[in-house]
Coordinates of C-alpha atoms in Angstrom, one line a residue:
M1 CA -15.1 -17.3 21.2
Q2 CA -14.2 -20.7 22.6
G3 CA -15.2 -24.0 21.0
F4 CA -14.4 -27.7 21.2
V5 CA -12.5 -29.9 18.7
P6 CA -13.2 -33.6 19.4
N7 CA -10.2 -35.9 18.9
P8 CA -11.6 -37.6 15.8
L9 CA -12.0 -34.1 14.1
L10 CA -8.3 -33.2 14.6
S11 CA -6.1 -33.3 11.5
P12 CA -4.2 -36.6 11.1
A13 CA -1.0 -34.5 10.7
H14 CA -0.6 -34.3 14.5
W15 CA -0.9 -38.1 15.2
C16 CA 1.2 -39.1 12.2
K17 CA 4.3 -37.3 13.6
D18 CA 4.6 -40.2 16.1
P19 CA 1.9 -42.8 15.5
K20 CA 2.9 -44.7 18.7
R21 CA 2.1 -41.8 21.0
P22 CA -1.3 -41.8 22.8
I23 CA -3.7 -39.3 21.4
Q24 CA -4.0 -37.6 24.8
D25 CA -0.3 -36.7 24.7
V26 CA -0.6 -35.5 21.2
T27 CA -3.5 -33.1 22.1
K28 CA -1.5 -31.8 25.1
D29 CA 1.2 -30.6 22.8
L30 CA -1.3 -28.6 20.9
V31 CA -2.0 -26.2 23.8
G32 CA -1.1 -22.7 22.7
S33 CA -0.7 -23.5 19.0
S34 CA -2.6 -22.0 16.1
V35 CA -4.8 -24.2 14.0
S36 CA -7.3 -23.7 11.2
V37 CA -10.8 -25.1 12.0
K38 CA -14.3 -25.1 10.5
V39 CA -17.5 -24.7 12.4
V40 CA -19.5 -28.0 12.3
E41 CA -22.0 -27.2 15.1
A42 CA -23.2 -24.0 16.7
N43 CA -26.0 -24.0 19.3
E44 CA -26.5 -20.6 20.9
A45 CA -29.1 -21.8 23.3
E46 CA -26.8 -24.5 24.7
K47 CA -23.7 -22.3 24.2
K48 CA -22.2 -25.1 22.3
L49 CA -19.6 -24.6 19.5
V50 CA -17.9 -27.5 17.8
F51 CA -15.0 -27.1 15.4
S52 CA -13.3 -29.5 13.0
E53 CA -9.7 -29.2 11.9
K54 CA -10.2 -32.2 9.7
D55 CA -12.9 -30.4 7.7
A56 CA -10.8 -27.3 7.4
S57 CA -8.0 -29.5 6.0
W58 CA -10.4 -30.9 3.4
S59 CA -11.3 -27.4 2.2
M60 CA -7.6 -26.5 1.8
Y61 CA -6.1 -29.7 0.4
S62 CA -8.8 -31.8 -1.3
S63 CA -8.4 -30.0 -4.6
Q64 CA -4.9 -31.5 -4.8
V65 CA -6.2 -35.0 -4.7
K66 CA -6.9 -36.5 -8.1
I67 CA -7.9 -40.0 -9.2
G68 CA -4.8 -42.0 -10.1
G69 CA -2.6 -40.0 -7.7
I70 CA -0.2 -42.1 -5.7
Y71 CA 0.6 -41.3 -2.1
D72 CA 2.7 -42.6 0.8
G73 CA 0.5 -43.1 3.8
I74 CA 0.2 -44.3 7.4
V75 CA -2.5 -46.7 8.4
G76 CA -4.9 -45.3 11.0
S77 CA -7.9 -47.1 12.2
V78 CA -8.5 -50.7 10.9
F79 CA -12.0 -52.1 10.7
H80 CA -13.7 -55.2 9.3
Y81 CA -14.7 -53.3 6.1
G82 CA -11.3 -51.7 5.5
A83 CA -8.6 -49.4 6.8
F84 CA -8.3 -45.6 7.0
V85 CA -5.0 -44.3 5.6
H86 CA -3.6 -40.8 6.2
L87 CA -2.1 -39.3 3.1
R88 CA 1.4 -37.7 3.0
F89 CA 1.4 -34.5 1.0
P90 CA 4.5 -32.8 -0.6
D91 CA 5.0 -30.6 2.4
G92 CA 5.7 -33.8 4.4
K93 CA 2.5 -33.5 6.5
Y94 CA -0.5 -35.9 6.5
H95 CA -3.4 -33.6 5.8
L96 CA -6.2 -35.9 4.6
T97 CA -7.5 -39.4 5.2
G98 CA -8.9 -42.0 2.8
L99 CA -10.4 -45.4 3.0
V100 CA -8.9 -48.6 1.6
H101 CA -11.9 -50.9 1.3
I102 CA -11.4 -54.6 2.1
S103 CA -11.8 -55.4 -1.6
E104 CA -8.8 -53.0 -2.4
V105 CA -6.4 -54.3 0.3
S106 CA -4.8 -57.2 -1.7
W107 CA -5.3 -59.5 -4.7
D108 CA -5.4 -62.4 -2.2
L109 CA -8.6 -63.3 -0.4
V110 CA -9.0 -60.9 2.5
Q111 CA -11.3 -62.2 5.3
D112 CA -9.9 -60.0 8.0
V113 CA -8.2 -56.7 7.2
Q114 CA -6.1 -56.9 10.4
D115 CA -4.3 -59.9 8.9
F116 CA -2.9 -57.6 6.3
L117 CA -2.8 -54.1 7.9
T118 CA -2.0 -52.8 11.3
E119 CA -2.3 -49.3 12.8
G120 CA 0.9 -47.4 12.1
D121 CA 1.9 -49.4 9.0
I122 CA 3.5 -47.4 6.2
V123 CA 1.9 -48.1 2.9
K124 CA 1.7 -46.8 -0.7
V125 CA -1.8 -46.2 -2.1
I126 CA -3.5 -44.9 -5.3
V127 CA -6.6 -42.8 -5.3
V128 CA -9.5 -44.6 -7.0
N129 CA -12.4 -42.2 -6.0
V130 CA -12.9 -38.7 -4.7
D131 CA -16.4 -37.8 -3.4
A132 CA -16.4 -34.0 -2.9
E133 CA -20.0 -33.9 -1.6
K134 CA -19.3 -36.4 1.2
S135 CA -15.6 -35.4 1.7
R136 CA -14.5 -39.0 1.1
I137 CA -11.4 -40.4 -0.7
G138 CA -11.3 -44.0 -1.9
L139 CA -7.9 -45.7 -2.0
S140 CA -6.4 -48.9 -3.2
I141 CA -3.3 -50.8 -2.3
R142 CA -3.8 -53.8 -4.5
Q143 CA -4.0 -51.7 -7.7
L144 CA -0.4 -50.8 -7.3
E145 CA 0.5 -54.5 -7.4
E146 CA 0.5 -56.8 -10.4
D147 CA -2.7 -58.7 -10.8
P148 CA -1.7 -62.4 -10.8
L149 CA -4.8 -63.2 -12.8
L150 CA -4.1 -60.7 -15.6
E151 CA -0.5 -61.6 -16.5
T152 CA 0.2 -61.8 -20.2
L153 CA -0.4 -65.2 -21.7
D154 CA 3.2 -65.6 -22.9
K155 CA 4.3 -65.3 -19.3
I156 CA 1.9 -68.0 -18.1
I157 CA 1.9 -70.3 -21.2
P158 CA 5.2 -70.3 -23.0
L159 CA 5.4 -71.0 -26.7
E160 CA 8.1 -73.6 -25.8
P161 CA 7.1 -75.4 -22.6
D162 CA 10.7 -76.2 -21.4
L163 CA 11.6 -72.4 -21.4
S164 CA 9.3 -71.4 -18.5
P165 CA 9.6 -72.2 -14.8
D166 CA 5.9 -71.4 -14.3
A167 CA 4.5 -74.1 -16.6
E168 CA 5.1 -77.8 -16.0
T169 CA 3.4 -79.2 -19.2
A170 CA 2.0 -77.8 -22.4
S171 CA 0.2 -79.6 -25.2
S172 CA -0.7 -78.9 -28.8
P173 CA -4.3 -78.1 -29.6
P174 CA -5.3 -81.6 -30.9
E175 CA -4.3 -83.2 -27.6
I176 CA -6.1 -80.7 -25.3
E177 CA -8.6 -81.9 -22.8
L178 CA -11.0 -79.0 -22.2
L179 CA -11.7 -77.7 -18.8
P180 CA -15.2 -78.9 -17.6
G181 CA -17.8 -76.4 -18.7
L182 CA -15.6 -74.5 -21.1
D183 CA -17.1 -76.1 -24.2
G184 CA -20.6 -74.9 -23.2
I185 CA -19.3 -71.4 -22.5
C186 CA -17.6 -71.2 -26.0
N187 CA -20.8 -72.4 -27.7
E188 CA -22.7 -69.6 -25.9
L189 CA -20.1 -67.0 -27.0
L190 CA -20.8 -67.9 -30.6
Q191 CA -24.4 -66.9 -30.0
E192 CA -23.3 -63.4 -29.2
D193 CA -23.6 -60.8 -32.0
G194 CA -20.2 -59.8 -33.4
I195 CA -18.4 -63.0 -32.4
T196 CA -17.7 -65.2 -35.4
D197 CA -15.2 -67.8 -34.3
V198 CA -13.9 -69.4 -31.1
R199 CA -10.8 -71.6 -31.1
F200 CA -8.7 -73.3 -28.4
G201 CA -5.0 -72.6 -28.1
R202 CA -2.2 -73.6 -25.7
Q203 CA -2.7 -75.3 -22.4
A204 CA -0.5 -75.6 -19.4
L205 CA -0.4 -76.4 -15.6
E206 CA 0.5 -73.7 -13.2
K207 CA 2.5 -74.2 -10.0
R208 CA -0.1 -72.6 -7.9
V209 CA -3.9 -73.0 -7.7
V210 CA -5.5 -69.7 -8.7
S211 CA -9.1 -70.8 -8.3
Q212 CA -10.9 -74.1 -7.9
D213 CA -13.8 -72.8 -10.0
L214 CA -13.7 -72.1 -13.8
E215 CA -12.8 -68.5 -14.4
L216 CA -12.6 -66.7 -17.8
W217 CA -10.3 -63.6 -18.2
L218 CA -9.7 -61.3 -21.1
S219 CA -6.0 -60.9 -21.8
S220 CA -4.4 -57.5 -21.6
V221 CA -2.6 -58.4 -24.9
P222 CA -3.9 -56.0 -27.6
A223 CA -6.2 -57.6 -30.3
K224 CA -4.6 -58.5 -33.6
D225 CA -6.6 -59.1 -36.8
N226 CA -9.9 -58.8 -34.8
Q227 CA -8.7 -61.6 -32.5
Y228 CA -8.8 -61.4 -28.8
K229 CA -7.2 -63.9 -26.3
L230 CA -9.1 -65.2 -23.4
L231 CA -7.7 -67.2 -20.5
A232 CA -9.7 -70.0 -18.9
R233 CA -8.4 -71.2 -15.5
A234 CA -9.5 -73.8 -13.0
G235 CA -7.3 -75.3 -10.3
R236 CA -3.8 -75.5 -11.8
Q237 CA -5.0 -75.8 -15.4
V238 CA -4.9 -72.9 -17.7
Q239 CA -6.3 -72.8 -21.3
E240 CA -5.9 -70.3 -24.0
V241 CA -9.0 -69.3 -26.1
Y242 CA -8.9 -67.3 -29.3
L243 CA -11.9 -65.1 -30.0
T244 CA -12.5 -63.6 -33.5
T245 CA -14.9 -60.7 -33.3
S246 CA -15.8 -57.3 -34.7
L247 CA -16.4 -56.1 -31.1
D248 CA -14.0 -53.8 -29.3
Q249 CA -12.4 -54.7 -26.0
E250 CA -15.3 -53.3 -23.9
G251 CA -17.8 -55.1 -26.1
V252 CA -15.9 -58.4 -25.6
K253 CA -16.0 -57.9 -21.8
K254 CA -19.7 -57.4 -21.8
A255 CA -20.3 -60.4 -24.1
V256 CA -18.2 -62.6 -21.7
Q257 CA -20.1 -61.2 -18.7
R258 CA -23.5 -62.0 -20.3
V259 CA -22.4 -65.5 -21.2
L260 CA -21.1 -66.2 -17.7
G261 CA -24.4 -65.0 -16.4
R262 CA -26.3 -67.5 -18.5
V263 CA -24.1 -70.5 -18.0
P264 CA -24.5 -72.3 -14.6

């Protein structure tokens, strides 16, 4: 029987051989070739039969895709909400396609995805979600890059201020001028169950502005003696905060989120 495969339902493997070729030329080369397809529409009354090679590829290859898997890819369509990336499998072919949402393109502020990605770009992505029911793969580019807001404190605020190129000044705790609003946040943290003490540590100025607004981040440095390190940042100023608590890391995160939700 004869059916129809619309261009959007072709496997990305054909286009990725030469991304610059028009799709019309790509399809002409498929004449006479053998491909695996899945029936997506069958209407006997209208004698209409529609196939999808893309759906057949999903059935054959999706089981190989796991969260955390890293792939080389080629950027396909780019939209305001994100970019579709074709994934390269071990056989060298691009069998499946995933979406890099606008929020997963870069750690920088992305207002237009086209400022960062263009059709045909070669990128490296990590799988962050697989929805088997909807045949969708969520991808991220930024999660393969170091988060500039979650660098270790010793990298941002040196113990000796003259040893770091990233900090211009540092002061001892008695001389610290708190970031506006930080004192209120710390008082609220002390109202949370499990938090017994909040103290201020080192302070420095960064070379670049991370955020004009006050932001509070939990350091990736493991807790020591039930003490976690928080990082408060606004403009170029960065402030270390020591939090003594019986909570685990996830509990601290939730406590900080609750406090930030209460404090204007």
